[in-house]
mmCIF file of C-alpha atoms in Angstrom:
data_model
loop_
_atom_site.group_PDB
_atom_site.id
_atom_site.type_symbol
_atom_site.label_atom_id
_atom_site.label_comp_id
_atom_site.label_asym_id
_atom_site.label_seq_id
_atom_site.Cartn_x
_atom_site.Cartn_y
_atom_site.Cartn_z
ATOM 1 C CA ALA A 3 24.575 -7.703 -7.864
ATOM 2 C CA PHE A 4 22.116 -7.953 -5.009
ATOM 3 C CA ALA A 5 22.530 -4.645 -3.445
ATOM 4 C CA LEU A 6 22.555 -3.023 -6.857
ATOM 5 C CA ARG A 7 19.073 -4.570 -7.689
ATOM 6 C CA MET A 8 17.952 -3.500 -4.203
ATOM 7 C CA HIS A 9 18.973 0.091 -4.382
ATOM 8 C CA ASN A 10 15.777 2.741 -4.628
ATOM 9 C CA LEU A 11 13.447 -0.607 -4.953
ATOM 10 C CA GLY A 12 10.566 1.262 -3.887
ATOM 11 C CA GLU A 13 11.306 4.779 -4.808
ATOM 12 C CA GLN A 14 9.064 4.915 -7.974
ATOM 13 C CA GLU A 15 5.264 4.134 -7.859
ATOM 14 C CA LEU A 16 3.967 1.306 -9.659
ATOM 15 C CA ARG A 17 3.593 1.758 -13.281
ATOM 16 C CA GLY A 18 0.784 0.798 -15.527
ATOM 17 C CA ASP A 19 1.638 -2.939 -16.124
ATOM 18 C CA GLU A 20 3.168 -3.441 -12.562
ATOM 19 C CA ALA A 21 -0.229 -1.931 -10.972
ATOM 20 C CA PHE A 22 -2.039 -4.351 -13.294
ATOM 21 C CA SER A 23 -0.436 -7.384 -11.548
ATOM 22 C CA TRP A 24 -0.813 -5.920 -8.170
ATOM 23 C CA ASN A 25 -4.884 -5.389 -9.074
ATOM 24 C CA TYR A 26 -5.072 -9.211 -10.071
ATOM 25 C CA VAL A 27 -3.438 -10.259 -6.837
ATOM 26 C CA VAL A 28 -5.131 -8.011 -4.291
ATOM 27 C CA SER A 29 -8.602 -8.432 -5.666
ATOM 28 C CA GLU A 30 -8.788 -12.154 -6.392
ATOM 29 C CA SER A 31 -9.210 -14.497 -3.616
ATOM 30 C CA GLY A 32 -6.935 -17.395 -4.936
ATOM 31 C CA PRO A 33 -5.344 -19.337 -7.905
ATOM 32 C CA ILE A 34 -8.596 -20.283 -9.471
ATOM 33 C CA SER A 35 -10.268 -16.727 -9.288
ATOM 34 C CA ILE A 36 -7.078 -15.671 -10.949
ATOM 35 C CA VAL A 37 -7.371 -18.048 -13.996
ATOM 36 C CA GLU A 38 -11.232 -17.164 -14.267
ATOM 37 C CA ARG A 39 -10.218 -13.576 -14.514
ATOM 38 C CA ILE A 40 -7.427 -14.174 -17.034
ATOM 39 C CA ILE A 41 -9.811 -15.875 -19.182
ATOM 40 C CA ARG A 42 -12.617 -13.653 -18.888
ATOM 41 C CA GLU A 43 -10.323 -10.359 -19.315
ATOM 42 C CA GLY A 44 -8.378 -12.134 -22.251
ATOM 43 C CA ASP A 45 -4.912 -11.444 -20.537
ATOM 44 C CA PRO A 46 -2.513 -12.941 -22.725
ATOM 45 C CA GLN A 47 0.046 -13.998 -19.975
ATOM 46 C CA PRO A 48 0.129 -17.277 -18.126
ATOM 47 C CA PRO A 49 -0.846 -17.723 -14.604
ATOM 48 C CA LEU A 50 1.960 -18.841 -12.742
ATOM 49 C CA HIS A 51 3.600 -15.099 -12.231
ATOM 50 C CA TYR A 52 0.024 -14.305 -10.645
ATOM 51 C CA TRP A 53 0.285 -17.175 -8.300
ATOM 52 C CA LEU A 54 3.416 -16.593 -6.903
ATOM 53 C CA LEU A 55 2.986 -12.949 -6.584
ATOM 54 C CA GLN A 56 -0.299 -13.361 -4.579
ATOM 55 C CA MET A 57 1.319 -16.152 -2.464
ATOM 56 C CA TRP A 58 4.003 -13.307 -1.640
ATOM 57 C CA VAL A 59 1.540 -10.710 -1.126
ATOM 58 C CA ASN A 60 -0.432 -12.816 1.341
ATOM 59 C CA ALA A 61 2.782 -13.259 3.471
ATOM 60 C CA PHE A 62 4.773 -9.751 2.972
ATOM 61 C CA GLY A 63 2.198 -7.365 2.082
ATOM 62 C CA ASP A 64 1.746 -5.061 -1.171
ATOM 63 C CA SER A 65 4.317 -2.056 -0.620
ATOM 64 C CA GLU A 66 6.361 -1.212 -3.727
ATOM 65 C CA ILE A 67 9.177 -2.791 -2.110
ATOM 66 C CA SER A 68 7.559 -6.079 -1.405
ATOM 67 C CA LEU A 69 6.262 -6.504 -4.787
ATOM 68 C CA ARG A 70 9.398 -6.108 -6.373
ATOM 69 C CA ILE A 71 11.471 -8.451 -4.115
ATOM 70 C CA PRO A 72 10.545 -11.483 -5.739
ATOM 71 C CA SER A 73 12.179 -9.905 -8.987
ATOM 72 C CA VAL A 74 15.097 -9.095 -7.440
ATOM 73 C CA LEU A 75 15.526 -12.656 -5.735
ATOM 74 C CA LEU A 76 14.928 -14.450 -8.951
ATOM 75 C CA SER A 77 17.328 -12.059 -10.868
ATOM 76 C CA THR A 78 19.997 -12.969 -8.397
ATOM 77 C CA ILE A 79 19.355 -16.778 -8.891
ATOM 78 C CA VAL A 80 19.480 -15.716 -12.828
ATOM 79 C CA ILE A 81 23.107 -14.638 -12.190
ATOM 80 C CA ALA A 82 24.139 -17.895 -10.662
ATOM 81 C CA LEU A 83 22.440 -19.895 -13.352
ATOM 82 C CA VAL A 84 24.198 -17.774 -15.966
ATOM 83 C CA TYR A 85 27.653 -18.434 -14.352
ATOM 84 C CA GLN A 86 26.843 -22.137 -14.198
ATOM 85 C CA PHE A 87 26.144 -21.925 -18.129
ATOM 86 C CA GLY A 88 28.923 -20.019 -18.575
ATOM 87 C CA CYS A 89 31.257 -22.511 -16.949
ATOM 88 C CA GLN A 90 29.700 -25.438 -18.264
ATOM 89 C CA THR A 91 29.630 -24.458 -21.934
ATOM 90 C CA VAL A 92 33.129 -22.860 -22.151
ATOM 91 C CA SER A 93 35.191 -21.952 -19.226
ATOM 92 C CA ARG A 94 35.247 -20.603 -15.834
ATOM 93 C CA PHE A 95 36.595 -17.374 -17.573
ATOM 94 C CA THR A 96 33.181 -17.183 -19.392
ATOM 95 C CA GLY A 97 31.252 -17.984 -16.381
ATOM 96 C CA TYR A 98 32.761 -14.994 -14.514
ATOM 97 C CA SER A 99 32.369 -12.653 -17.482
ATOM 98 C CA THR A 100 28.486 -13.444 -17.691
ATOM 99 C CA ILE A 101 28.253 -12.627 -14.032
ATOM 100 C CA LEU A 102 29.685 -9.349 -14.544
ATOM 101 C CA LEU A 103 27.591 -8.708 -17.554
ATOM 102 C CA THR A 104 24.238 -10.118 -16.155
ATOM 103 C CA SER A 105 24.916 -8.156 -12.647
ATOM 104 C CA PHE A 106 25.596 -4.703 -14.265
ATOM 105 C CA HIS A 107 23.562 -4.810 -17.571
ATOM 106 C CA PRO A 108 20.873 -2.203 -17.512
ATOM 107 C CA PHE A 109 18.114 -4.187 -18.956
ATOM 108 C CA GLN A 110 18.684 -6.907 -16.401
ATOM 109 C CA ILE A 111 18.549 -4.556 -13.495
ATOM 110 C CA TRP A 112 15.339 -2.916 -14.725
ATOM 111 C CA LEU A 113 13.915 -6.657 -15.015
ATOM 112 C CA ALA A 114 14.878 -7.232 -11.732
ATOM 113 C CA GLN A 115 13.009 -4.335 -10.325
ATOM 114 C CA ASP A 116 9.764 -4.593 -11.829
ATOM 115 C CA VAL A 117 6.937 -6.281 -10.304
ATOM 116 C CA ARG A 118 6.065 -8.677 -13.275
ATOM 117 C CA ASN A 119 8.473 -11.151 -12.501
ATOM 118 C CA MET A 120 7.302 -13.319 -15.332
ATOM 119 C CA TYR A 121 10.349 -12.772 -17.236
ATOM 120 C CA GLN A 122 12.776 -13.592 -14.317
ATOM 121 C CA LEU A 123 10.693 -16.752 -13.810
ATOM 122 C CA ALA A 124 10.851 -17.664 -17.395
ATOM 123 C CA PHE A 125 14.738 -17.243 -17.250
ATOM 124 C CA VAL A 126 15.222 -19.224 -14.317
ATOM 125 C CA PHE A 127 13.407 -22.193 -15.514
ATOM 126 C CA LEU A 128 14.878 -22.077 -19.148
ATOM 127 C CA LEU A 129 18.514 -21.615 -17.731
ATOM 128 C CA ALA A 130 17.648 -24.588 -15.327
ATOM 129 C CA GLY A 131 16.746 -26.730 -18.270
ATOM 130 C CA THR A 132 19.365 -25.858 -20.281
ATOM 131 C CA LEU A 133 21.944 -26.945 -17.795
ATOM 132 C CA LEU A 134 19.938 -30.286 -17.543
ATOM 133 C CA LEU A 135 20.604 -31.068 -21.491
ATOM 134 C CA PRO A 136 23.839 -32.747 -21.318
ATOM 135 C CA GLY A 137 22.367 -35.206 -18.748
ATOM 136 C CA ILE A 138 19.427 -35.875 -21.065
ATOM 137 C CA MET A 139 21.938 -36.578 -23.838
ATOM 138 C CA LYS A 140 23.565 -39.207 -21.564
ATOM 139 C CA GLY A 141 20.338 -41.033 -20.926
ATOM 140 C CA LYS A 142 19.901 -39.907 -17.097
ATOM 141 C CA TRP A 143 16.361 -40.220 -16.483
ATOM 142 C CA GLN A 144 16.648 -37.728 -13.577
ATOM 143 C CA SER A 145 17.474 -34.938 -15.822
ATOM 144 C CA TRP A 146 14.897 -36.079 -18.122
ATOM 145 C CA TRP A 147 12.180 -35.617 -15.552
ATOM 146 C CA MET A 148 13.530 -32.207 -14.199
ATOM 147 C CA TYR A 149 13.657 -30.776 -17.823
ATOM 148 C CA ILE A 150 9.968 -31.566 -18.229
ATOM 149 C CA GLY A 151 9.115 -29.971 -15.093
ATOM 150 C CA PHE A 152 11.637 -26.874 -15.707
ATOM 151 C CA GLY A 153 10.270 -26.453 -19.318
ATOM 152 C CA SER A 154 6.712 -26.641 -18.183
ATOM 153 C CA LEU A 155 7.264 -24.022 -15.640
ATOM 154 C CA ALA A 156 9.084 -21.919 -17.826
ATOM 155 C CA MET A 157 5.939 -22.031 -20.502
ATOM 156 C CA TYR A 158 3.680 -21.373 -17.656
ATOM 157 C CA SER A 159 5.735 -18.213 -16.686
ATOM 158 C CA HIS A 160 5.719 -16.586 -20.102
ATOM 159 C CA TYR A 161 5.134 -17.952 -23.790
ATOM 160 C CA TYR A 162 8.450 -16.188 -25.088
ATOM 161 C CA ALA A 163 10.031 -19.207 -23.048
ATOM 162 C CA VAL A 164 9.132 -21.293 -26.309
ATOM 163 C CA PHE A 165 12.088 -19.498 -28.016
ATOM 164 C CA GLY A 166 14.414 -21.064 -25.494
ATOM 165 C CA LEU A 167 13.128 -24.469 -25.966
ATOM 166 C CA ILE A 168 13.700 -23.844 -29.629
ATOM 167 C CA ALA A 169 17.351 -22.867 -29.010
ATOM 168 C CA HIS A 170 17.486 -26.419 -27.306
ATOM 169 C CA VAL A 171 16.709 -28.055 -30.448
ATOM 170 C CA PHE A 172 20.016 -26.515 -32.266
ATOM 171 C CA TYR A 173 21.817 -28.038 -28.914
ATOM 172 C CA VAL A 174 20.208 -31.293 -29.590
ATOM 173 C CA ILE A 175 20.971 -31.612 -33.301
ATOM 174 C CA VAL A 176 24.695 -30.427 -32.644
ATOM 175 C CA VAL A 177 25.262 -32.846 -29.803
ATOM 176 C CA ARG A 178 23.365 -35.901 -31.543
ATOM 177 C CA GLY A 179 23.383 -37.703 -28.106
ATOM 178 C CA THR A 180 22.375 -41.542 -28.155
ATOM 179 C CA TYR A 181 19.048 -40.337 -26.340
ATOM 180 C CA TRP A 182 17.955 -37.228 -28.343
ATOM 181 C CA SER A 183 14.418 -39.238 -28.783
ATOM 182 C CA ARG A 184 14.026 -38.554 -25.233
ATOM 183 C CA TRP A 185 14.316 -34.756 -25.483
ATOM 184 C CA VAL A 186 11.714 -34.996 -28.294
ATOM 185 C CA ILE A 187 9.460 -36.847 -25.827
ATOM 186 C CA ALA A 188 9.753 -34.259 -23.185
ATOM 187 C CA ILE A 189 9.125 -31.562 -25.505
ATOM 188 C CA GLY A 190 5.824 -33.589 -26.374
ATOM 189 C CA THR A 191 5.180 -34.179 -22.668
ATOM 190 C CA ILE A 192 5.619 -30.262 -22.224
ATOM 191 C CA SER A 193 3.121 -29.724 -24.927
ATOM 192 C CA LEU A 194 0.773 -31.770 -23.277
ATOM 193 C CA LEU A 195 1.064 -30.365 -19.817
ATOM 194 C CA LEU A 196 0.633 -26.810 -21.321
ATOM 195 C CA LEU A 197 -2.404 -28.173 -23.225
ATOM 196 C CA PRO A 198 -4.901 -27.524 -20.213
ATOM 197 C CA TRP A 199 -4.258 -23.896 -20.080
#
């Protein structure tokens, strides 16, 4: 899957949205100036993608390949998390099936080769949060705090992450764990952490 995502990674020039992200990260001096520009220009995207991409560019340069590698790495992590999800929810066979589907799906490959890694970031944090839900329902405090962290990072990656958090509602309703109130508090805490943005 990693080799497939690396194949011809730098062949295409940056498309419009990719160039938009590049412009943000090379033109601004730091995280605060990026936030100020997002607000000034009315960019609808949260800042985490820009912050991480700027740190990456400062360390590794801004060639097409360099700009796209964070998405490749995040996509590879998504595959591992999807495998864990498949194994935990159904069976090891399901885990292997999800690896194959995620590894070779054309849309997943396209996302993995896109500079705008906000989608991959949201997938990583939502899947990590999903894997913590059983622990929350069993009353594990560590899982609760980690879920708040992952949920907040997912929302600071892309607003569509809210749909993943809504899907978690159905899990909580079906499982009806003793500690479901902790999940409600976790969602409230994520909302409060998103409020400054």
